[in-house]
PDB file of C-alpha atoms in Angstrom:
ATOM      1  CA  MET C   1      41.099  -1.446 -46.909  1.00 50.00           C
ATOM      2  CA  SER C   2      41.135   1.324 -49.613  1.00 55.00           C
ATOM      3  CA  MET C   3      41.221   4.963 -49.113  1.00 56.00           C
ATOM      4  CA  SER C   4      37.749   5.237 -50.517  1.00 56.00           C
ATOM      5  CA  ASP C   5      36.238   2.866 -47.975  1.00 58.00           C
ATOM      6  CA  SER C   6      37.530   4.773 -44.948  1.00 59.00           C
ATOM      7  CA  THR C   7      36.259   8.046 -46.310  1.00 59.00           C
ATOM      8  CA  ASP C   8      32.750   6.689 -46.695  1.00 62.00           C
ATOM      9  CA  TYR C   9      32.367   6.743 -42.815  1.00 65.00           C
ATOM     10  CA  VAL C  10      33.343  10.343 -42.378  1.00 67.00           C
ATOM     11  CA  ILE C  11      30.497  12.563 -41.547  1.00 69.00           C
ATOM     12  CA  GLU C  12      31.056  16.191 -42.422  1.00 72.00           C
ATOM     13  CA  GLU C  13      29.912  18.808 -40.020  1.00 71.00           C
ATOM     14  CA  PRO C  14      27.397  21.392 -41.371  1.00 68.00           C
ATOM     15  CA  PRO C  15      28.611  24.844 -41.849  1.00 68.00           C
ATOM     16  CA  LEU C  16      28.061  27.259 -38.970  1.00 66.00           C
ATOM     17  CA  PRO C  17      25.252  29.714 -39.645  1.00 63.00           C
ATOM     18  CA  ILE C  18      26.251  33.429 -39.963  1.00 63.00           C
ATOM     19  CA  GLU C  19      24.701  35.401 -37.181  1.00 58.00           C
ATOM     20  CA  SER C  20      23.367  38.902 -37.596  1.00 57.00           C
ATOM     21  CA  ASP C  21      22.998  41.755 -35.239  1.00 54.00           C
ATOM     22  CA  ASP C  22      19.303  41.271 -35.515  1.00 54.00           C
ATOM     23  CA  ASP C  23      19.369  37.696 -34.289  1.00 53.00           C
ATOM     24  CA  GLU C  24      21.316  38.666 -31.254  1.00 55.00           C
ATOM     25  CA  VAL C  25      18.968  41.455 -30.280  1.00 56.00           C
ATOM     26  CA  ASP C  26      16.000  39.114 -30.619  1.00 57.00           C
ATOM     27  CA  SER C  27      17.456  36.557 -28.398  1.00 60.00           C
ATOM     28  CA  LEU C  28      18.127  38.919 -25.471  1.00 55.00           C
ATOM     29  CA  PRO C  29      15.353  38.529 -22.593  1.00 58.00           C
ATOM     30  CA  GLU C  30      12.938  41.212 -22.221  1.00 61.00           C
ATOM     31  CA  SER C  31      12.976  43.253 -18.936  1.00 58.00           C
ATOM     32  CA  ASP C  32       9.908  44.424 -17.531  1.00 57.00           C
ATOM     33  CA  ASP C  33       8.630  44.878 -14.022  1.00 55.00           C
ATOM     34  CA  SER C  34       6.611  41.581 -13.854  1.00 56.00           C
ATOM     35  CA  SER C  35       9.900  39.576 -14.038  1.00 56.00           C
ATOM     36  CA  SER C  36      11.074  41.314 -10.824  1.00 57.00           C
ATOM     37  CA  VAL C  37       7.872  40.839  -9.131  1.00 56.00           C
ATOM     38  CA  GLU C  38       7.759  37.112  -9.965  1.00 60.00           C
ATOM     39  CA  SER C  39      11.396  36.837  -8.617  1.00 62.00           C
ATOM     40  CA  ASN C  40      10.249  38.272  -5.302  1.00 65.00           C
ATOM     41  CA  GLU C  41       7.328  35.939  -5.162  1.00 65.00           C
ATOM     42  CA  ASP C  42       9.710  33.045  -5.588  1.00 66.00           C
ATOM     43  CA  GLU C  43      12.037  34.160  -2.816  1.00 69.00           C
ATOM     44  CA  GLU C  44       9.080  34.665  -0.447  1.00 69.00           C
ATOM     45  CA  GLU C  45       8.018  31.059  -1.433  1.00 72.00           C
ATOM     46  CA  SER C  46      11.502  29.736  -0.782  1.00 83.00           C
ATOM     47  CA  ASP C  47      11.620  31.389   2.604  1.00 85.00           C
ATOM     48  CA  ALA C  48       8.183  30.139   3.552  1.00 85.00           C
ATOM     49  CA  GLU C  49       9.214  26.551   2.276  1.00 89.00           C
ATOM     50  CA  ARG C  50      12.498  26.817   4.200  1.00 89.00           C
ATOM     51  CA  GLU C  51      10.569  27.715   7.364  1.00 91.00           C
ATOM     52  CA  TRP C  52       8.115  24.870   6.838  1.00 91.00           C
ATOM     53  CA  LYS C  53      11.045  22.457   6.343  1.00 92.00           C
ATOM     54  CA  GLU C  54      12.618  23.683   9.602  1.00 93.00           C
ATOM     55  CA  SER C  55       9.345  23.239  11.659  1.00 93.00           C
ATOM     56  CA  LEU C  56       9.022  19.756  10.297  1.00 93.00           C
ATOM     57  CA  GLN C  57      12.393  18.976  11.454  1.00 94.00           C
ATOM     58  CA  GLN C  58      11.738  20.290  14.772  1.00 93.00           C
ATOM     59  CA  ILE C  59       8.719  18.262  15.114  1.00 92.00           C
ATOM     60  CA  GLU C  60      10.556  15.238  13.980  1.00 92.00           C
ATOM     61  CA  LEU C  61      13.333  16.103  16.567  1.00 91.00           C
ATOM     62  CA  LEU C  62      10.874  16.394  19.149  1.00 90.00           C
ATOM     63  CA  LEU C  63       9.200  13.112  18.411  1.00 89.00           C
ATOM     64  CA  THR C  64      12.407  11.208  18.210  1.00 90.00           C
ATOM     65  CA  MET C  65      14.082  12.583  21.323  1.00 91.00           C
ATOM     66  CA  VAL C  66      11.051  13.014  23.687  1.00 89.00           C
ATOM     67  CA  VAL C  67       7.834  11.493  22.755  1.00 90.00           C
ATOM     68  CA  VAL C  68       8.788   8.042  21.206  1.00 90.00           C
ATOM     69  CA  PRO C  69      11.311   7.000  24.161  1.00 91.00           C
ATOM     70  CA  TYR C  70       8.712   8.116  26.904  1.00 90.00           C
ATOM     71  CA  ILE C  71       5.936   5.922  25.082  1.00 92.00           C
ATOM     72  CA  GLY C  72       8.392   3.078  24.487  1.00 92.00           C
ATOM     73  CA  LYS C  73       9.456   3.209  28.053  1.00 91.00           C
ATOM     74  CA  TYR C  74       5.912   3.203  29.379  1.00 91.00           C
ATOM     75  CA  PHE C  75       4.575   0.416  27.120  1.00 93.00           C
ATOM     76  CA  GLY C  76       7.749  -1.676  27.653  1.00 93.00           C
ATOM     77  CA  ARG C  77       7.175  -1.655  31.447  1.00 91.00           C
ATOM     78  CA  LYS C  78       3.728  -2.431  30.916  1.00 92.00           C
ATOM     79  CA  CYS C  79       4.465  -5.346  28.824  1.00 94.00           C
ATOM     80  CA  ALA C  80       7.201  -6.354  31.302  1.00 93.00           C
ATOM     81  CA  TYR C  81       4.690  -6.321  34.047  1.00 90.00           C
ATOM     82  CA  TRP C  82       2.167  -8.273  32.114  1.00 92.00           C
ATOM     83  CA  GLY C  83       4.742 -10.939  31.074  1.00 93.00           C
ATOM     84  CA  TRP C  84       6.068 -11.142  34.741  1.00 90.00           C
ATOM     85  CA  ALA C  85       2.532 -11.574  35.949  1.00 85.00           C
ATOM     86  CA  LYS C  86       1.895 -14.372  33.534  1.00 88.00           C
ATOM     87  CA  PHE C  87       5.251 -16.125  34.285  1.00 90.00           C
ATOM     88  CA  MET C  88       4.398 -16.135  38.107  1.00 84.00           C
ATOM     89  CA  MET C  89       0.932 -17.446  37.548  1.00 83.00           C
ATOM     90  CA  TRP C  90       2.601 -20.269  35.618  1.00 86.00           C
ATOM     91  CA  LYS C  91       5.470 -20.887  38.049  1.00 88.00           C
ATOM     92  CA  TYR C  92       3.680 -20.043  41.337  1.00 85.00           C
ATOM     93  CA  PRO C  93      -0.193 -20.325  41.335  1.00 82.00           C
ATOM     94  CA  VAL C  94      -0.649 -16.837  43.112  1.00 67.00           C
ATOM     95  CA  GLU C  95      -3.476 -14.537  42.008  1.00 72.00           C
ATOM     96  CA  ILE C  96      -2.659 -10.734  41.625  1.00 68.00           C
ATOM     97  CA  ASN C  97      -5.435  -8.393  41.790  1.00 76.00           C
ATOM     98  CA  VAL C  98      -5.113  -4.621  40.834  1.00 75.00           C
ATOM     99  CA  THR C  99      -7.731  -2.791  43.051  1.00 80.00           C
ATOM    100  CA  SER C 100      -7.381   0.527  41.024  1.00 83.00           C
ATOM    101  CA  SER C 101      -6.090   0.421  37.341  1.00 83.00           C
ATOM    102  CA  THR C 102      -5.982   4.135  36.944  1.00 88.00           C
ATOM    103  CA  THR C 103      -3.642   4.268  40.040  1.00 87.00           C
ATOM    104  CA  PHE C 104      -1.566   1.539  38.680  1.00 81.00           C
ATOM    105  CA  LYS C 105      -1.319   3.152  35.224  1.00 84.00           C
ATOM    106  CA  ALA C 106      -0.558   6.574  36.851  1.00 86.00           C
ATOM    107  CA  ALA C 107       2.248   4.923  38.980  1.00 84.00           C
ATOM    108  CA  GLY C 108       3.725   3.367  35.891  1.00 80.00           C
ATOM    109  CA  ALA C 109       3.713   6.587  34.063  1.00 81.00           C
ATOM    110  CA  VAL C 110       5.319   8.508  36.864  1.00 82.00           C
ATOM    111  CA  GLU C 111       8.002   5.876  37.394  1.00 80.00           C
ATOM    112  CA  ALA C 112       8.652   5.778  33.574  1.00 76.00           C
ATOM    113  CA  ALA C 113       9.042   9.511  33.632  1.00 78.00           C
ATOM    114  CA  ALA C 114      11.202   9.639  36.801  1.00 76.00           C
ATOM    115  CA  SER C 115      14.280   8.477  34.951  1.00 68.00           C
ATOM    116  CA  LEU C 116      13.963  10.668  31.946  1.00 61.00           C
TER     117      LEU C 116
END
């Protein structure tokens, strides 16, 4: 390769523009009272948004720590009782009659809550 070939690929940078004092003054942000009011509104919105996120986090914590385990335990026991009754009917031909379904459900709920 000759020297002329290697200079064909060199890109020259354009010269930097000369800045005047007028350009610097024009580029400064304008200060007026509306910008300070907008910044206060932004802070208020961020405070409200932060409180909203905290309340959602508290609701999520309540659901995951209290409500979901209680419901899972209740329905798990209900499913176990149903499955055990089906197994016993298959293994031993005995008929089980629940006289009061509300009492049966209330007893299951109380028993599920007793160990929490």
